Short mmCIF file of C-alpha atoms in Angstrom, two decimals:
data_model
loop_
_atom_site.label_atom_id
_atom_site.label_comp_id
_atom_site.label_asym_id
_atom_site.label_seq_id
_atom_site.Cartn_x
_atom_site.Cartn_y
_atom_site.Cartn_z
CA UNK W 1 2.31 -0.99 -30.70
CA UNK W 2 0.26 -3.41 -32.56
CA UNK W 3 3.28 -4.67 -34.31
CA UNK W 4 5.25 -4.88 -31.02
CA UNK W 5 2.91 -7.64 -29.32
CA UNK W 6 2.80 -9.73 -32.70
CA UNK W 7 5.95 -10.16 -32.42
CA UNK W 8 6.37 -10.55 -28.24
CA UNK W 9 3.81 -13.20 -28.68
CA UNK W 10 6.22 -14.95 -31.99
CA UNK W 11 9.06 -14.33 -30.12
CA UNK W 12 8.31 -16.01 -27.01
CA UNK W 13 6.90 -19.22 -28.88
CA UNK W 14 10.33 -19.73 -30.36
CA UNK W 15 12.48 -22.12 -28.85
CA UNK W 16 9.91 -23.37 -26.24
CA UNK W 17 11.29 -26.73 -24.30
CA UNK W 18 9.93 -28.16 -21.49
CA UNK W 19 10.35 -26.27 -18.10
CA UNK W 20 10.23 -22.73 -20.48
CA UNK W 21 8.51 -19.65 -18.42
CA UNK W 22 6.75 -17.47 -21.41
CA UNK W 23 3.81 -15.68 -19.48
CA UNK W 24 1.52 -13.32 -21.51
CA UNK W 25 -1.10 -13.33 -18.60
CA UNK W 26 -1.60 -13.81 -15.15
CA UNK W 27 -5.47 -14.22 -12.81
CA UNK W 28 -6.51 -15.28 -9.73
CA UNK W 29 -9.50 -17.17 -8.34
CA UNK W 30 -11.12 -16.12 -5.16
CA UNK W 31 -8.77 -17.92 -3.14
CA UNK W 32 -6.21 -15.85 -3.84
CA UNK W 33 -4.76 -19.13 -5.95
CA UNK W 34 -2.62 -18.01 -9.47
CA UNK W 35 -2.98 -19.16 -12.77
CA UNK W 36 -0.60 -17.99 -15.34
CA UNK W 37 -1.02 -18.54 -19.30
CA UNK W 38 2.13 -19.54 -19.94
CA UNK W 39 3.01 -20.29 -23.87
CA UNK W 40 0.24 -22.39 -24.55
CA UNK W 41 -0.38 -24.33 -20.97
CA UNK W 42 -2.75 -23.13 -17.92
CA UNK W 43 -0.83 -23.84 -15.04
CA UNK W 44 -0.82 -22.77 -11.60
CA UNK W 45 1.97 -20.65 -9.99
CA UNK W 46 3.04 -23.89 -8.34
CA UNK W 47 3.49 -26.03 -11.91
CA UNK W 48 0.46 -27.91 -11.70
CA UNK W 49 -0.62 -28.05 -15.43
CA UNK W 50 -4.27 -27.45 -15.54
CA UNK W 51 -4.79 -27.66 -19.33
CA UNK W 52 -2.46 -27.54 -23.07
CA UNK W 53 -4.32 -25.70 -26.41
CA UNK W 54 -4.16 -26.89 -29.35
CA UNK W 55 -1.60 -25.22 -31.50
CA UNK W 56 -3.96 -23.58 -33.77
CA UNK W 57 -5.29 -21.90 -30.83
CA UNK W 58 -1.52 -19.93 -29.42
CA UNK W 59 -1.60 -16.33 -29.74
CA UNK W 60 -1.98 -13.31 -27.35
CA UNK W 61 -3.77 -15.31 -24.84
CA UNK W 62 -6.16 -13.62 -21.80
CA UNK W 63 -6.99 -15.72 -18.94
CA UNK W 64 -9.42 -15.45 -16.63
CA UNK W 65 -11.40 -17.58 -14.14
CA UNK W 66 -14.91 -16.79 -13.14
CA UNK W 67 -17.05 -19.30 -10.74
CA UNK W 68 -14.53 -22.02 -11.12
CA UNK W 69 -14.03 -21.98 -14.28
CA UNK W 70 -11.07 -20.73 -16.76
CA UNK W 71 -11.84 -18.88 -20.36
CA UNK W 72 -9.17 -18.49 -22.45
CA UNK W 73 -9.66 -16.37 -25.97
CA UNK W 74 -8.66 -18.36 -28.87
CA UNK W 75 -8.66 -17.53 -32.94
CA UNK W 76 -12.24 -16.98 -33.32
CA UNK W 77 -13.78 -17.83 -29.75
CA UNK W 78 -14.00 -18.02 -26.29
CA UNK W 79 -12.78 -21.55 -24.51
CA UNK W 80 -13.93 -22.78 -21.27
CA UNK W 81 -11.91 -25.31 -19.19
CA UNK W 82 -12.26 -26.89 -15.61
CA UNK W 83 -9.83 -26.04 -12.96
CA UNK W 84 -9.51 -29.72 -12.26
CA UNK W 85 -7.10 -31.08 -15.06
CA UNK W 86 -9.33 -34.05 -15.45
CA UNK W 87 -12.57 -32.74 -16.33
CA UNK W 88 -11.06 -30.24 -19.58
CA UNK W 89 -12.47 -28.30 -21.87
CA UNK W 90 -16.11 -27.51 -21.47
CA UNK W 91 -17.35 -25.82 -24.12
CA UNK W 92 -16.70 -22.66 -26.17
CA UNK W 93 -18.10 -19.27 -27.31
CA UNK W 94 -17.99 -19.07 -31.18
CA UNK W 95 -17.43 -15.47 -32.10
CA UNK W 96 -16.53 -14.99 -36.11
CA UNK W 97 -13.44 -12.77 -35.38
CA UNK W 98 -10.19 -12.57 -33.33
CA UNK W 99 -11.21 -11.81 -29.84
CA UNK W 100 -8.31 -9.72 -28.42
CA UNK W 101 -9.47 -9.09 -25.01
CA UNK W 102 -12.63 -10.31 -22.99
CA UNK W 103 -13.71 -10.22 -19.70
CA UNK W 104 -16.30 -12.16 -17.58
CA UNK W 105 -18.73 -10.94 -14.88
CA UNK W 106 -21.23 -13.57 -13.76
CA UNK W 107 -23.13 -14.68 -17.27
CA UNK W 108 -22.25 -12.00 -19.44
CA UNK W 109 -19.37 -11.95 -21.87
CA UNK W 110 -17.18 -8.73 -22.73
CA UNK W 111 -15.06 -8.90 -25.83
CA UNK W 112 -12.88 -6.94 -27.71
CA UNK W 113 -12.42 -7.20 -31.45
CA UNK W 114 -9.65 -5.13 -33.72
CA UNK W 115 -12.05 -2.55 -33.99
CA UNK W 116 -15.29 -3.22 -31.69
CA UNK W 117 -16.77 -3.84 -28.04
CA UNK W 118 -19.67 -6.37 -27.71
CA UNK W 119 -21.24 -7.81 -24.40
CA UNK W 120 -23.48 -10.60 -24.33
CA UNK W 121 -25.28 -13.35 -22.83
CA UNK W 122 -27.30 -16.43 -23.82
CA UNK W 123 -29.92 -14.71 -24.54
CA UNK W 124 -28.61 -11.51 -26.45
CA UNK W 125 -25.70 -9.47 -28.01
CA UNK W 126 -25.20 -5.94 -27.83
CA UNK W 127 -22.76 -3.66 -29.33
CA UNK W 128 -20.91 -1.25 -26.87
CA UNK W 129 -21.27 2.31 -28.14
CA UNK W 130 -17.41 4.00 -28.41
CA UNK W 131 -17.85 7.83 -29.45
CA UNK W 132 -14.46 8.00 -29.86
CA UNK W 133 -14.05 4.66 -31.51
CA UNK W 134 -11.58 1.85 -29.85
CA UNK W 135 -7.97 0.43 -31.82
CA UNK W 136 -7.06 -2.94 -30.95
CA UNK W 137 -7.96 -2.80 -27.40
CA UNK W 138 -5.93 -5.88 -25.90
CA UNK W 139 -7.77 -6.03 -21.98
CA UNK W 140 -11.16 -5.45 -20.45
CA UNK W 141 -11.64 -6.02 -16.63
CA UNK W 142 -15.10 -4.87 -15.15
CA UNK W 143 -15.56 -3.83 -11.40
CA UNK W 144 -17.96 -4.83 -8.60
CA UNK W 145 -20.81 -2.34 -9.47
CA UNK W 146 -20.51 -3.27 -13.82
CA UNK W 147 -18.78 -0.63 -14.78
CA UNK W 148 -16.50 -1.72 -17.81
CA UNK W 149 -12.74 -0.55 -18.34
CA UNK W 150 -11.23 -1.20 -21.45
CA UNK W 151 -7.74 -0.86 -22.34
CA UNK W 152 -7.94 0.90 -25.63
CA UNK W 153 -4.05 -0.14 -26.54
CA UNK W 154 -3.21 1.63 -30.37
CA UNK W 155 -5.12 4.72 -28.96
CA UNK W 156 -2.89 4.33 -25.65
CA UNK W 157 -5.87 5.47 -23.20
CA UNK W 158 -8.15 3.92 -20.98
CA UNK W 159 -12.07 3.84 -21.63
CA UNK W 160 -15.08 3.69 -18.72
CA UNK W 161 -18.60 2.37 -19.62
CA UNK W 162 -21.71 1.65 -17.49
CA UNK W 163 -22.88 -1.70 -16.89
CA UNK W 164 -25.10 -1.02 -19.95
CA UNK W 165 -22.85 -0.20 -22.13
CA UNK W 166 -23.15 3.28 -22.21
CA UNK W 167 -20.25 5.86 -22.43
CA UNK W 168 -18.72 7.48 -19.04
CA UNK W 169 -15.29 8.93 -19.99
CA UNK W 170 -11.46 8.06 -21.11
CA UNK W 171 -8.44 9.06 -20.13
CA UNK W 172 -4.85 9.25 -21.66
CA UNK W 173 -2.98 9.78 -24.19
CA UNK W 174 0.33 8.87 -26.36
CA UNK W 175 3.24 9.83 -23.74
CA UNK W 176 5.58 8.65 -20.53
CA UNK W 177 4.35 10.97 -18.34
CA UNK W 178 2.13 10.39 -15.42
CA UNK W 179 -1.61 9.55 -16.51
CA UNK W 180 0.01 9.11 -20.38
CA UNK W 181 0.68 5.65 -22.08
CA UNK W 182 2.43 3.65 -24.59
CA UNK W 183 0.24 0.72 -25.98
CA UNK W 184 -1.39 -0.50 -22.26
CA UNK W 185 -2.49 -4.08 -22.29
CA UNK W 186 -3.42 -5.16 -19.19
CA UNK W 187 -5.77 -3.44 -17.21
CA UNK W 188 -7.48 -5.05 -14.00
CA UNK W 189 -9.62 -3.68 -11.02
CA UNK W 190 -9.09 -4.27 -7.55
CA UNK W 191 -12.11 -4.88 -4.60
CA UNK W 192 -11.71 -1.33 -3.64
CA UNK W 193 -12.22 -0.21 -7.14
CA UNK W 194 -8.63 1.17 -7.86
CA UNK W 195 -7.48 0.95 -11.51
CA UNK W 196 -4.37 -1.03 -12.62
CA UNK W 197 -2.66 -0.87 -16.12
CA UNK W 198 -0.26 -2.46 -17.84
CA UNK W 199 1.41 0.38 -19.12
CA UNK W 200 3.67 -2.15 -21.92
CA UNK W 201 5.25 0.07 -24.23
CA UNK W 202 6.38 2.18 -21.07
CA UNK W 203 7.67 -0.91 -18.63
CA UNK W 204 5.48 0.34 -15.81
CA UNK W 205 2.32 -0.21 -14.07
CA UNK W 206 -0.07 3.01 -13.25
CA UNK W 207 -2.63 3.05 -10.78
CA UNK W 208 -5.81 5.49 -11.12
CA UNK W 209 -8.98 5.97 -8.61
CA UNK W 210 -12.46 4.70 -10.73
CA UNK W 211 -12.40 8.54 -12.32
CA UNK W 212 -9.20 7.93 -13.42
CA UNK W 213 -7.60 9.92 -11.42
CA UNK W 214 -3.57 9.42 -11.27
CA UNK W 215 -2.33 7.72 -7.89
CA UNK W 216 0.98 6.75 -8.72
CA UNK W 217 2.98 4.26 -11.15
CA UNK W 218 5.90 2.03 -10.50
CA UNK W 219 8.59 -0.11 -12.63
CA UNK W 220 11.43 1.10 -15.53
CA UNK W 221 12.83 -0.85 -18.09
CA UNK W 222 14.86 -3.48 -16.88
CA UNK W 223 15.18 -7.10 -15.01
CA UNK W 224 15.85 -6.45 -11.69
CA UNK W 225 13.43 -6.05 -8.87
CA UNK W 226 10.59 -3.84 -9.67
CA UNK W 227 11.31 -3.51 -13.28
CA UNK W 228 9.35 -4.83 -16.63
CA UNK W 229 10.74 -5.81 -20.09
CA UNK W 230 7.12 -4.99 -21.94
CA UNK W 231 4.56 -5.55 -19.01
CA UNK W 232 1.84 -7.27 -20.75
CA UNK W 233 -0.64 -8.81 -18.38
CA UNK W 234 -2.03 -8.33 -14.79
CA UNK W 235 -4.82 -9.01 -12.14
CA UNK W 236 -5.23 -7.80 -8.10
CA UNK W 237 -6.13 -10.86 -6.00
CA UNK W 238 -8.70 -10.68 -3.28
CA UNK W 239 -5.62 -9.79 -0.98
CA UNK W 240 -5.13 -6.55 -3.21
CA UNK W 241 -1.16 -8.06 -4.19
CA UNK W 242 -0.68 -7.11 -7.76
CA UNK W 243 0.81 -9.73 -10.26
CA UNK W 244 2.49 -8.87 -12.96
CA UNK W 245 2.93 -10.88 -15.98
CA UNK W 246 6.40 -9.25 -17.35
CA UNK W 247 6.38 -10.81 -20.62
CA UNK W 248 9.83 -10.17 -21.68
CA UNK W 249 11.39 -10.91 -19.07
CA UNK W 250 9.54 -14.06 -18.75
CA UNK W 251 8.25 -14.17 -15.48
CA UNK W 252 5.78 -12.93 -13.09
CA UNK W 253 6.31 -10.50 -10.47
CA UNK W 254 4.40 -9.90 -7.12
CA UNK W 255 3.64 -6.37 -5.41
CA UNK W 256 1.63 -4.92 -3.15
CA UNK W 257 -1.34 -2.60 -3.40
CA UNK W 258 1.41 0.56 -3.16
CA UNK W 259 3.83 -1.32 -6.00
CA UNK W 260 6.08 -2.91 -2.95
CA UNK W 261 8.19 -5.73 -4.77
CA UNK W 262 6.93 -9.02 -3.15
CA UNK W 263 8.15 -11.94 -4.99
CA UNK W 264 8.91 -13.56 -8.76
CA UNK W 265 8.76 -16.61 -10.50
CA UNK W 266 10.98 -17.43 -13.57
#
């Protein structure tokens, strides 16, 4: 699976003109307004360009805004940029590896290496125990008590940890049945606490209760309607609609809370 998003993220960098649609992730601010990480451009869902990386930075971007301000994982660290296009960058996180999913949650940092978790703040680091060890983990999301999900991606399961970084449970494993994954790499939590995952290798999103408990999944392979080429990124809005960002397809889809199509862009 590891392979596979290499060479999405390659792939969709190839060719790019102006007016190209290459979204690896999608998140929302608490407005309910969309930003999409599209090639190597923040924009909105409406166009607006809110800021353009450096090309040393492109890779398998995460996105995320917390307290009006976007952080976008780069080669080694964490960037921080204004949602107003004139005030740019402001500042980064240094981190001494590839960060290859990271969340936010008021002033501490969760990030995933090839092989590690680690939260922090400014005033300390701290290793995330994993009993049973994480492999390229590509998306963390944490909900409104702490509690930290982590899409564990080459293990194809889902891992829970408290706010402290202790060890709750996981659930998964290699497969296309229900509750069963193929290299997820989006996860994201909604208000009510309700687990989404990008279920990529499978073309699907799968929805679990905080226990992990299976609900129910949507989407096949495919570009109509409903379906995913490689769903790679997503986030739940404060309205509970469910964007999708369905990489290979190059474009993001809209659903509601129960996986009801919505709306695209392309």
């Amino acid at each position: 699976m590891r392979i596979f998003v290499v060479f999405l993220a390659m792939s969709l960098l190839v060719g790019c003109g102006e007016g190209k649609f290459y979204p690896l992730d999608v998140t929302s601010d608490y407005r309910g307004n969309i930003y999409v990480m599209n090639e190597d451009t923040i924009k909105t869902l409406g166009g607006t360009a809110i800021q353009t990386l450096e090309h040393t930075e492109i890779g398998i971007h995460r996105i995320k805004i917390v307290d009006g301000y976007i952080y976008v994982n780069g080669e080694a660290w964490i960037n921080k940029f204004a949602l107003n296009p004139d005030e740019g960058w402001r500042g980064s996180f240094n981190l001494g590896f590839f960060p290859t999913g990271f969340a936010v949650k008021g002033d501490k940092f969760y990030v995933a290496g090839k092989d590690v978790l680690l939260m922090f703040d400014d005033e300390d680091v701290q290793t995330i125990e994993t009993p049973y060890g994480v492999n390229y983990p590509r998306d963390i999301d944490v909900d409104s008590d702490g509690n930290i999900y982590v899409a564990d991606t080459d293990n194809h399961r889902i891992q829970k940890f408290t706010p402290d970084g202790k060890f709750l449970m996981k659930w998964g494993i290699e497969g296309s049945d229900d509750g069963e994954f193929d290299g997820p790499c989006g996860i994201a939590i909604s208000l009510l606490g309700n687990v989404y995952v990008a279920d990529t290798g499978n073309h699907r999103i799968q929805k679990f209760t905080p226990d992990g408990k299976f609900l129910m999944k949507w989407g096949t392979e495919g570009n109509g309607r409903g379906e995913f080429h490689f769903s790679h990124g997503l986030d739940v809005d404060v309205f509970g609609r469910v964007y999708v960002a369905d990489a290979g397809n190059r474009r993001i889809q809209q659903f509601n809370s129960e996986g009801v199509f919505l709306k695209m862009w392309k």
